PDB file of C-alpha atoms and ligand atoms in Angstrom:
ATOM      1  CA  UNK A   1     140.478  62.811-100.650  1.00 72.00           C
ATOM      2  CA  UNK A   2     138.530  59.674-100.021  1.00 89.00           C
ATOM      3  CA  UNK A   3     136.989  58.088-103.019  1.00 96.00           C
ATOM      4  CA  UNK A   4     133.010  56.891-103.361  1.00 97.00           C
ATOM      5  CA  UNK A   5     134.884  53.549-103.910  1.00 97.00           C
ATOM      6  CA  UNK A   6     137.210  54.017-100.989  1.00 98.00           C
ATOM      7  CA  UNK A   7     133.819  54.888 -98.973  1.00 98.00           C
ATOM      8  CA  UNK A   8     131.731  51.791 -99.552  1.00 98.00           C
ATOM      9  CA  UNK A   9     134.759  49.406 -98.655  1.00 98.00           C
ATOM     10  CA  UNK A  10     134.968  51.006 -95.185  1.00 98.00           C
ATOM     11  CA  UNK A  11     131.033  50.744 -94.971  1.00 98.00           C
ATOM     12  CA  UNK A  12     130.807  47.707 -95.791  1.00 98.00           C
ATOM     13  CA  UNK A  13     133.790  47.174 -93.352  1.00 98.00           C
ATOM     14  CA  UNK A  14     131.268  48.658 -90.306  1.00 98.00           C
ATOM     15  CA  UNK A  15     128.512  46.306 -91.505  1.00 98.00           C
ATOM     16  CA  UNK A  16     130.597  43.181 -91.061  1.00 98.00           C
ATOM     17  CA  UNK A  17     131.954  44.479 -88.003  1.00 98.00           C
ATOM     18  CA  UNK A  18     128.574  45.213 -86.289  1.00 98.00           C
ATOM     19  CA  UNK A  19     127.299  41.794 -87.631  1.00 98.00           C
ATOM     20  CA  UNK A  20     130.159  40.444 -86.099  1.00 98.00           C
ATOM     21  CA  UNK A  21     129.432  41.638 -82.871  1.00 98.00           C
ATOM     22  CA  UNK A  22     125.761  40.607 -83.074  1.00 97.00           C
ATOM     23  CA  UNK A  23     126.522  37.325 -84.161  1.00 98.00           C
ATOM     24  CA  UNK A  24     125.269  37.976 -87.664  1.00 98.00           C
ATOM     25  CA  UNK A  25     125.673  37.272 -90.713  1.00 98.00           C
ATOM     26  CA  UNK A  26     126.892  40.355 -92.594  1.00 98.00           C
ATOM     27  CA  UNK A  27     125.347  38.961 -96.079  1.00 97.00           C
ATOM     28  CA  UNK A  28     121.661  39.024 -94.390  1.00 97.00           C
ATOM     29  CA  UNK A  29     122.346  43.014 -94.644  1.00 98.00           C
ATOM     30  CA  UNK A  30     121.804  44.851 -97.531  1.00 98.00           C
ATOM     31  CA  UNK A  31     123.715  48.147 -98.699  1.00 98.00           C
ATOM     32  CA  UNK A  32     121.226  50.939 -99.575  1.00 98.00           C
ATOM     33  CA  UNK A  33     123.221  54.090-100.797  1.00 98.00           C
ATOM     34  CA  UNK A  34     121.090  56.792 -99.700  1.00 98.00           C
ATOM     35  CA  UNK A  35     121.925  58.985-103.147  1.00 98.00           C
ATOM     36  CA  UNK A  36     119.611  62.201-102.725  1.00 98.00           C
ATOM     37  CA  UNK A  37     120.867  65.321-103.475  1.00 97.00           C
ATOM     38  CA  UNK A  38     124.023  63.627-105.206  1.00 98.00           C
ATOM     39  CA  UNK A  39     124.547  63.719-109.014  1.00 98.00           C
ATOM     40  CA  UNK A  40     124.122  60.950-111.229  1.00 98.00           C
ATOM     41  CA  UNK A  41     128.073  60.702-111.405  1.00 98.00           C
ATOM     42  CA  UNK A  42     128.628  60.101-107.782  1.00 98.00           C
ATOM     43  CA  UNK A  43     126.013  56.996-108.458  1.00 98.00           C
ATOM     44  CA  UNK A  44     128.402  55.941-111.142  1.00 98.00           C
ATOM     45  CA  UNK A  45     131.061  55.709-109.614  1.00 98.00           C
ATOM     46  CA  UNK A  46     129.418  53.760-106.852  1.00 98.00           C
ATOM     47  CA  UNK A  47     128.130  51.295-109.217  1.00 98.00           C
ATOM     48  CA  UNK A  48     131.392  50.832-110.882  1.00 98.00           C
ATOM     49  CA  UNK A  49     132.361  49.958-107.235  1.00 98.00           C
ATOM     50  CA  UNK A  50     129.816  46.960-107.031  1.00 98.00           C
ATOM     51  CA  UNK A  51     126.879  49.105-105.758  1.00 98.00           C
ATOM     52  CA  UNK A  52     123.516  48.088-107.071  1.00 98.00           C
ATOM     53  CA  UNK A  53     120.725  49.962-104.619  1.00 98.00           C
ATOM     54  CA  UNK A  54     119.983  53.303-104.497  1.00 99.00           C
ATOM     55  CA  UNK A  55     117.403  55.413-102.125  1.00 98.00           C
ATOM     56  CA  UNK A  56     116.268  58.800-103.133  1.00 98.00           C
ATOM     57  CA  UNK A  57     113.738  61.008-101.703  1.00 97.00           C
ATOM     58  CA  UNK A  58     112.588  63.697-103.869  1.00 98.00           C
ATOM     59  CA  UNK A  59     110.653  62.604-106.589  1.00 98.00           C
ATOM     60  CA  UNK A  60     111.374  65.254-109.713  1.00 98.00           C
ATOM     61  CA  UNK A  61     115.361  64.948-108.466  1.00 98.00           C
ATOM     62  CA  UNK A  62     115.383  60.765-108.422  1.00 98.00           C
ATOM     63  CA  UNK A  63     113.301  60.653-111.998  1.00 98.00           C
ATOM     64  CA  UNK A  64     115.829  63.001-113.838  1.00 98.00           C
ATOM     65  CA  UNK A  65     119.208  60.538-112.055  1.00 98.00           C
ATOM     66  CA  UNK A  66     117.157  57.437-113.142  1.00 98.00           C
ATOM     67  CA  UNK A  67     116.726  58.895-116.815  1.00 98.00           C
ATOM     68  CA  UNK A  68     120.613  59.384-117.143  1.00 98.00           C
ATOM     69  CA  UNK A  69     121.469  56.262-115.455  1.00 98.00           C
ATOM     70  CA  UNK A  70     119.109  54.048-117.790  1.00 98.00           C
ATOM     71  CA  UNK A  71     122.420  52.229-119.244  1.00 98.00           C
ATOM     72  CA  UNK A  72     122.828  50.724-115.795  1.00 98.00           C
ATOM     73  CA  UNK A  73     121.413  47.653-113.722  1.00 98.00           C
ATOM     74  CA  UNK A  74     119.964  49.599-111.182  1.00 98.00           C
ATOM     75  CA  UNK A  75     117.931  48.941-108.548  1.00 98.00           C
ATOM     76  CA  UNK A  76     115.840  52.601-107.183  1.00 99.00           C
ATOM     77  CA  UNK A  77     113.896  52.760-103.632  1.00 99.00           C
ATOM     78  CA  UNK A  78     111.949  55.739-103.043  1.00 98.00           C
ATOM     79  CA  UNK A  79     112.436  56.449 -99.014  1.00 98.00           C
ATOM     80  CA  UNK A  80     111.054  59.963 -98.858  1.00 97.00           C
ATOM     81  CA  UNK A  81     107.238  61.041 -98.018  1.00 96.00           C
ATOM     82  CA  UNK A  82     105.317  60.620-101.040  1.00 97.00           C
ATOM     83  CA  UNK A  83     101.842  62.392-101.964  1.00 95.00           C
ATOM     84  CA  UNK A  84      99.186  60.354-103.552  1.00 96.00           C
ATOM     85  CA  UNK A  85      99.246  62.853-106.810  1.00 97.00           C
ATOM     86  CA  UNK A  86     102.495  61.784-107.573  1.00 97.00           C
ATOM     87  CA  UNK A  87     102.666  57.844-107.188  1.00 98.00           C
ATOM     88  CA  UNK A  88     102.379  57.767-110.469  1.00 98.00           C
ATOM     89  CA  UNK A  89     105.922  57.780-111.661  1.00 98.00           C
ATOM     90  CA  UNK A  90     106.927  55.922-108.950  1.00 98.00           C
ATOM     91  CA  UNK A  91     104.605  52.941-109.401  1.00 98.00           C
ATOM     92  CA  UNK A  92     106.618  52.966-113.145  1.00 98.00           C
ATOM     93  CA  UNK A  93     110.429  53.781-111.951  1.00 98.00           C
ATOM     94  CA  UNK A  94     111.105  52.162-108.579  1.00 98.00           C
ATOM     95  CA  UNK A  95     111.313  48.300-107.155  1.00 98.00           C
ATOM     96  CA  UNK A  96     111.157  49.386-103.839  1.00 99.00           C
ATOM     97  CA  UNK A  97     108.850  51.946-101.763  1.00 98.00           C
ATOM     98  CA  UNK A  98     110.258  51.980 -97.752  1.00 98.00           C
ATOM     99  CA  UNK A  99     107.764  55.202 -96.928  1.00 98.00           C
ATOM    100  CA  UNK A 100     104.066  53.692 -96.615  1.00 98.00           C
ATOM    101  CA  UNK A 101     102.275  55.170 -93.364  1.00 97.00           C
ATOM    102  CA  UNK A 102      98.864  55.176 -95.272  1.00 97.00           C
ATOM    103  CA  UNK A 103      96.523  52.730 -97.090  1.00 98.00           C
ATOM    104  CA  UNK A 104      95.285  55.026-100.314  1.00 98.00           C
ATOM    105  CA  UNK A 105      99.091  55.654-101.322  1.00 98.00           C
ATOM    106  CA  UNK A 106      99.483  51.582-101.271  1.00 98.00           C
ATOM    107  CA  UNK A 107      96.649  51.521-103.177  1.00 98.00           C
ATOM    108  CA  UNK A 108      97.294  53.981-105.518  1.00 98.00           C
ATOM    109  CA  UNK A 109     101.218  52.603-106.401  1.00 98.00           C
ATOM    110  CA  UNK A 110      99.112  48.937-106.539  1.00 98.00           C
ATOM    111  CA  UNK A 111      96.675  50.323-109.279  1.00 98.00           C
ATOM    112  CA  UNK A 112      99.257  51.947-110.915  1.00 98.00           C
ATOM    113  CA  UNK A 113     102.282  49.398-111.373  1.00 98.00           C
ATOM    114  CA  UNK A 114     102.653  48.757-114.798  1.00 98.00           C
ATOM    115  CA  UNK A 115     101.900  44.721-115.890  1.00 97.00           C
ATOM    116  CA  UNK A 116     104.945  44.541-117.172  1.00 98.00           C
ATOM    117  CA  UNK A 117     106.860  45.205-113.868  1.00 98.00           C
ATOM    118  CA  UNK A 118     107.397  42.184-111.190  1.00 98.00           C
ATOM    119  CA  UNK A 119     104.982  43.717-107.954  1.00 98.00           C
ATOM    120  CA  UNK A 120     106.391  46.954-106.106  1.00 98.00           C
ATOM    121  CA  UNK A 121     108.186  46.275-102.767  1.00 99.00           C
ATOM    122  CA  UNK A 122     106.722  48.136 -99.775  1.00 99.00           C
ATOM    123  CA  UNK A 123     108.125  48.519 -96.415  1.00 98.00           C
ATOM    124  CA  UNK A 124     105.660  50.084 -93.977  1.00 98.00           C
ATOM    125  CA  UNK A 125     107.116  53.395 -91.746  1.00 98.00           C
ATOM    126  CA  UNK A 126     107.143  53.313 -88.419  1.00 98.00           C
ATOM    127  CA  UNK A 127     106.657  56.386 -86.530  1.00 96.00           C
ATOM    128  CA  UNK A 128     108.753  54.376 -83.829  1.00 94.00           C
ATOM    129  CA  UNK A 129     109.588  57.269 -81.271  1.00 89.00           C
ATOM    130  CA  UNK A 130     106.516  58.746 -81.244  1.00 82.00           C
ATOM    131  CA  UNK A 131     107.666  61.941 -82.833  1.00 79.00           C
ATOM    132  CA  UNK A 132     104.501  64.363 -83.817  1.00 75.00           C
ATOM    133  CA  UNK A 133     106.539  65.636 -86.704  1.00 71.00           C
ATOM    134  CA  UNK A 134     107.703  62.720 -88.272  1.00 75.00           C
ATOM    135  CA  UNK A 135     105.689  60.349 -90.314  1.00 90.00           C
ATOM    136  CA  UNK A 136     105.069  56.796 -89.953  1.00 96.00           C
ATOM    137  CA  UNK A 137     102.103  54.738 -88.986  1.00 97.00           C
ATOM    138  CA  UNK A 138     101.282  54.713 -85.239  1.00 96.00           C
ATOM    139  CA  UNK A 139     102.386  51.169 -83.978  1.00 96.00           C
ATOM    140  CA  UNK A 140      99.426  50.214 -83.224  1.00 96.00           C
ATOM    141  CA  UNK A 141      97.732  50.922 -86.419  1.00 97.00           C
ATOM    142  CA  UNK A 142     100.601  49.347 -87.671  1.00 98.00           C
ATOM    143  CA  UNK A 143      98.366  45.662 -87.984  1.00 98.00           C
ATOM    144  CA  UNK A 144      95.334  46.734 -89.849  1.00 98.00           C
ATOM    145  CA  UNK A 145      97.743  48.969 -92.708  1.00 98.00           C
ATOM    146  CA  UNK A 146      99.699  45.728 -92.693  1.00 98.00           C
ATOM    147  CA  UNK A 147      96.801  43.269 -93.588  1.00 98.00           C
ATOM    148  CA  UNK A 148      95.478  46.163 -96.283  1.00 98.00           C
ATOM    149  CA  UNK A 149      98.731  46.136 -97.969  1.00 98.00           C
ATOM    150  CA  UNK A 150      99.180  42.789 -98.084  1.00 98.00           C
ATOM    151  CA  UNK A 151      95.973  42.365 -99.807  1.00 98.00           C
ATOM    152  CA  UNK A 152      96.749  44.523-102.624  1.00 98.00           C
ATOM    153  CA  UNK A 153      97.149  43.027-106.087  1.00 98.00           C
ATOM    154  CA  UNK A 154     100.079  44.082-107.503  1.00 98.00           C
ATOM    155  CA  UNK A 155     102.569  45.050-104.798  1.00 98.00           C
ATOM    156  CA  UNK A 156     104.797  43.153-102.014  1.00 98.00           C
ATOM    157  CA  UNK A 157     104.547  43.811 -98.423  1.00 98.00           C
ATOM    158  CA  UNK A 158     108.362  43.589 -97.723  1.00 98.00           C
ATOM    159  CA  UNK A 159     108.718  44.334 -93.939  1.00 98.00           C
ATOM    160  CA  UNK A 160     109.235  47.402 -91.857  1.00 98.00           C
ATOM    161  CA  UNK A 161     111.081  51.080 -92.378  1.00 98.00           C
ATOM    162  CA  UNK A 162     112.219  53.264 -89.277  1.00 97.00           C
ATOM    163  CA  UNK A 163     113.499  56.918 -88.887  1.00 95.00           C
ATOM    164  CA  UNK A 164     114.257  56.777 -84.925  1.00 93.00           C
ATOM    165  CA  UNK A 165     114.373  60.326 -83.068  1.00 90.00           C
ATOM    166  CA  UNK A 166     118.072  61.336 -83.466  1.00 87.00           C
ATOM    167  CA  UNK A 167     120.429  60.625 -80.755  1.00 87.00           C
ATOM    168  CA  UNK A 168     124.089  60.523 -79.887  1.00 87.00           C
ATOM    169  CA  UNK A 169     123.244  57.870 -77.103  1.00 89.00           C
ATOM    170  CA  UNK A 170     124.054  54.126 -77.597  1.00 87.00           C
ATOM    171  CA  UNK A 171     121.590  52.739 -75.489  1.00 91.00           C
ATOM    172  CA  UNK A 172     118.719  55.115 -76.681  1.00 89.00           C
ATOM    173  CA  UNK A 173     119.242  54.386 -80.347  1.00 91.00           C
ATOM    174  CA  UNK A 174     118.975  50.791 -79.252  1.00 96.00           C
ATOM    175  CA  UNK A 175     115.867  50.689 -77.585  1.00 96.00           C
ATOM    176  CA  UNK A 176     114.265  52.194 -80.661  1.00 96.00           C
ATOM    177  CA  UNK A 177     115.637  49.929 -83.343  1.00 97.00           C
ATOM    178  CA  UNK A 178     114.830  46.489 -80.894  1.00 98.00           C
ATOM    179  CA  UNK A 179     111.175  48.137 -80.708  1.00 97.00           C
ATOM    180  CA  UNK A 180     111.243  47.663 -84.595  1.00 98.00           C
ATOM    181  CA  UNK A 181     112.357  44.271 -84.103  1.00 98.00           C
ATOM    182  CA  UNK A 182     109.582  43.528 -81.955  1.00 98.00           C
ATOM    183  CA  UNK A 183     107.232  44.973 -84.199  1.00 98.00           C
ATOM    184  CA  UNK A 184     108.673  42.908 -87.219  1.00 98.00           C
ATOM    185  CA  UNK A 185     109.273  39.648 -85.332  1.00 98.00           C
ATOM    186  CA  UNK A 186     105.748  39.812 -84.475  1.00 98.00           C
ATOM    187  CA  UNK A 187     104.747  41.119 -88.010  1.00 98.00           C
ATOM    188  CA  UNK A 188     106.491  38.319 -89.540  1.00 98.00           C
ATOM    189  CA  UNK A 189     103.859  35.492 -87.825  1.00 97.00           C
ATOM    190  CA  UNK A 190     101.251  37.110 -89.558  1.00 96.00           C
ATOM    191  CA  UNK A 191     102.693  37.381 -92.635  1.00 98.00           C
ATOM    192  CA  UNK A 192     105.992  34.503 -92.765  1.00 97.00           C
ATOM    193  CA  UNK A 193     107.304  36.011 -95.874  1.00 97.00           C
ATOM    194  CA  UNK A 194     108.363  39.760 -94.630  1.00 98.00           C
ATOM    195  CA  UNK A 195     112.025  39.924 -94.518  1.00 98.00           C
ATOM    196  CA  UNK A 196     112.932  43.349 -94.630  1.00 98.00           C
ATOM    197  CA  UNK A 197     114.007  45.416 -91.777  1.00 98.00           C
ATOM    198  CA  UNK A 198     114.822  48.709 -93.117  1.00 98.00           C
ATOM    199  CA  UNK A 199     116.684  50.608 -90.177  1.00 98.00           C
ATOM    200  CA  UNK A 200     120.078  52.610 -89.859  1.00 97.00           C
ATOM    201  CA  UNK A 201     122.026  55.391 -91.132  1.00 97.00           C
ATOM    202  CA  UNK A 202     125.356  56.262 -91.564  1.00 97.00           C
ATOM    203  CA  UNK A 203     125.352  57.342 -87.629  1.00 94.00           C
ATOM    204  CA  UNK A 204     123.707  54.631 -86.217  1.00 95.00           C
ATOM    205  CA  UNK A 205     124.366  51.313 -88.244  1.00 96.00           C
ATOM    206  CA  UNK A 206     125.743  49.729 -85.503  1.00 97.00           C
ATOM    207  CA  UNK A 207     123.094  49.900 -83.346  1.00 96.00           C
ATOM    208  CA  UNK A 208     120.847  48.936 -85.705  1.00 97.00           C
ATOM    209  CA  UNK A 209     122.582  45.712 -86.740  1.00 98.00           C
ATOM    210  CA  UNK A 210     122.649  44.781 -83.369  1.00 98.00           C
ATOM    211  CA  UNK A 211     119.126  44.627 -83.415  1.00 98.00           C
ATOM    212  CA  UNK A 212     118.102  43.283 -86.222  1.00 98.00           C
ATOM    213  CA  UNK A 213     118.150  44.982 -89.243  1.00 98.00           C
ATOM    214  CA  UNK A 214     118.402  43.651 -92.759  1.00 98.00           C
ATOM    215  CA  UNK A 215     118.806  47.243 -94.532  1.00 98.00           C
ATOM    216  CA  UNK A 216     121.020  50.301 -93.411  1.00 98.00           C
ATOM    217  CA  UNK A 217     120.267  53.288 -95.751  1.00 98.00           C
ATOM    218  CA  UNK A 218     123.924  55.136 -95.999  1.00 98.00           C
ATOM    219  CA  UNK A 219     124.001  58.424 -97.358  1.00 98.00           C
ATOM    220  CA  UNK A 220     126.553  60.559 -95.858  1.00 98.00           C
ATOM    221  CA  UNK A 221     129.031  57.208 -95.131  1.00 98.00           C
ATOM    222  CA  UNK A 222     129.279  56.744 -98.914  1.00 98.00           C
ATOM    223  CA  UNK A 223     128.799  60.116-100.905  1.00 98.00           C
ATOM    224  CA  UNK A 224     129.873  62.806 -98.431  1.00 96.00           C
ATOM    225  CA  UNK A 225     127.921  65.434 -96.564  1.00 96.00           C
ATOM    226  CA  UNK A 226     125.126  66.935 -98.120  1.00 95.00           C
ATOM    227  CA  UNK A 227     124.579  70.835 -98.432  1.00 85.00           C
TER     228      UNK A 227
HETATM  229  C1  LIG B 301     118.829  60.916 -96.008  1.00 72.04           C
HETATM  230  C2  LIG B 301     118.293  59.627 -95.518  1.00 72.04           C
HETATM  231  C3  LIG B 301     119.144  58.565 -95.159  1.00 72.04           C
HETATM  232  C4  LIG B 301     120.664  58.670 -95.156  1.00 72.04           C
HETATM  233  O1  LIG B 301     121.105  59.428 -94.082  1.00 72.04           O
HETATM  234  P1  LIG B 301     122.688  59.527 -93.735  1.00 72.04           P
HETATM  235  O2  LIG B 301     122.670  59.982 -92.324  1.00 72.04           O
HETATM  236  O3  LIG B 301     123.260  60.530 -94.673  1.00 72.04           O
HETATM  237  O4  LIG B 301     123.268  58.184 -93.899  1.00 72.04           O
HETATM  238  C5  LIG B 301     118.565  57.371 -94.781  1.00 72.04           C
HETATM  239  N1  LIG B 301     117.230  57.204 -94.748  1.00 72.04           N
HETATM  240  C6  LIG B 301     116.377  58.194 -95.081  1.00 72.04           C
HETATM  241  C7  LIG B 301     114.913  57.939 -95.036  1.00 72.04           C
HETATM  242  C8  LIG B 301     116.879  59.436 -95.467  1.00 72.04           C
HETATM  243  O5  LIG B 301     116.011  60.404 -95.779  1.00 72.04           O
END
């Protein structure tokens, strides 16, 4: 059986290989261990193996793990949709929020996050593949959300999140993820201090190194299929 351990040396063996390939450097990309549906031990046991970031997506799941992790030096992004009645507790337990599509739940995490907290990190979705299903601001609205965000008090507009269309194809998984870096490239002369690309899972980091990203969110790479 392969370790959690075991598991983040061999994905953080694919990082520096695609960054290698791109001509990259691998320590421009973060490691976000994607722990939903995992229990608090598995994120143990990842920390004890030099892991520091952890995504989760359902809010009632993440709260309980970040109550029985407290001891640690953790840092929590919420990735999943999130509902504007239940900001809330995330304005007060997360750093990071990769899920805006919408101006009121900026808003809301802004009015919320305690004084006593540094500002919240926001990434802004993408609905990059044009996907009715899937959230994620419109790319074109994508410049108006952006200068909304950025005007809020107390969060941080970080850069740019993306959930491409799944797909087995190279080339098509690509052309997504160098759409984002358009986007962000173009993003970024608007506002010069956005420097997070958040793109890439566990079966499409490669692609998504090679075009740019900063972030690849591994679940299944570090902890395991989920049921
Ligand atoms: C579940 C999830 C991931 C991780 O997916 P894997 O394929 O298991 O690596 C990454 N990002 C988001 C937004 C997710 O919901």
């Amino acid at each position: 059986m392969t370790t959690i351990a075991e598991r983040i040396i061999q994905a953080k063996s694919r990082v520096a290989n695609a960054a290698r390939s791109a001509d990259r450097n691998a320590e421009e990309i973060t490691l976000l261990a994607v722990s939903k549906t995992k229990p608090a031990d598995d994120i143990r046991a990842a920390f004890e193996a030099g892991q520091s970031d952890f995504g989760e997506n359902y809010l009632q799941e993440a709260l309980d793990k970040i109550d029985q992790l407290q001891d640690l030096p953790l840092t929590w992004h919420f990735i999943g949709p999130l509902q504007s009645n239940k900001t809330r507790p995330v304005a007060e337990h997360f750093a990071w929020v990769h899920s805006i599509d919408r101006l009121k739940i900026a808003q809301r995490l802004s009015e919320q996050r305690p004084d006593t907290l540094p500002p919240l990190n926001l990434c802004l979705q993408v609905n990059i593949s044009g996907e009715q299903s899937k959230s994620g601001v419109q790319p074109e609205n994508l410049w108006q959300l952006a200068a909304e965000v950025a005007a809020l008090p107390r969060v941080r507009l970080r850069g740019l999140m993306a959930i491409p269309a799944a797909s087995n194809d190279d080339r098509q998984q690509r052309q997504a993820f160098a759409q984002m870096c358009e986007l962000f490239i173009e993003l970024q002369r608007h506002h010069p201090h956005i420097d997070t690309l958040s793109m890439g899972m566990s079966g499409d980091l490669e692609a998504a190194i090679a075009e740019g990203s900063t972030l690849v969110r591994l679940g299944t790479a570090l902890f395991g299929a989920r049921q």
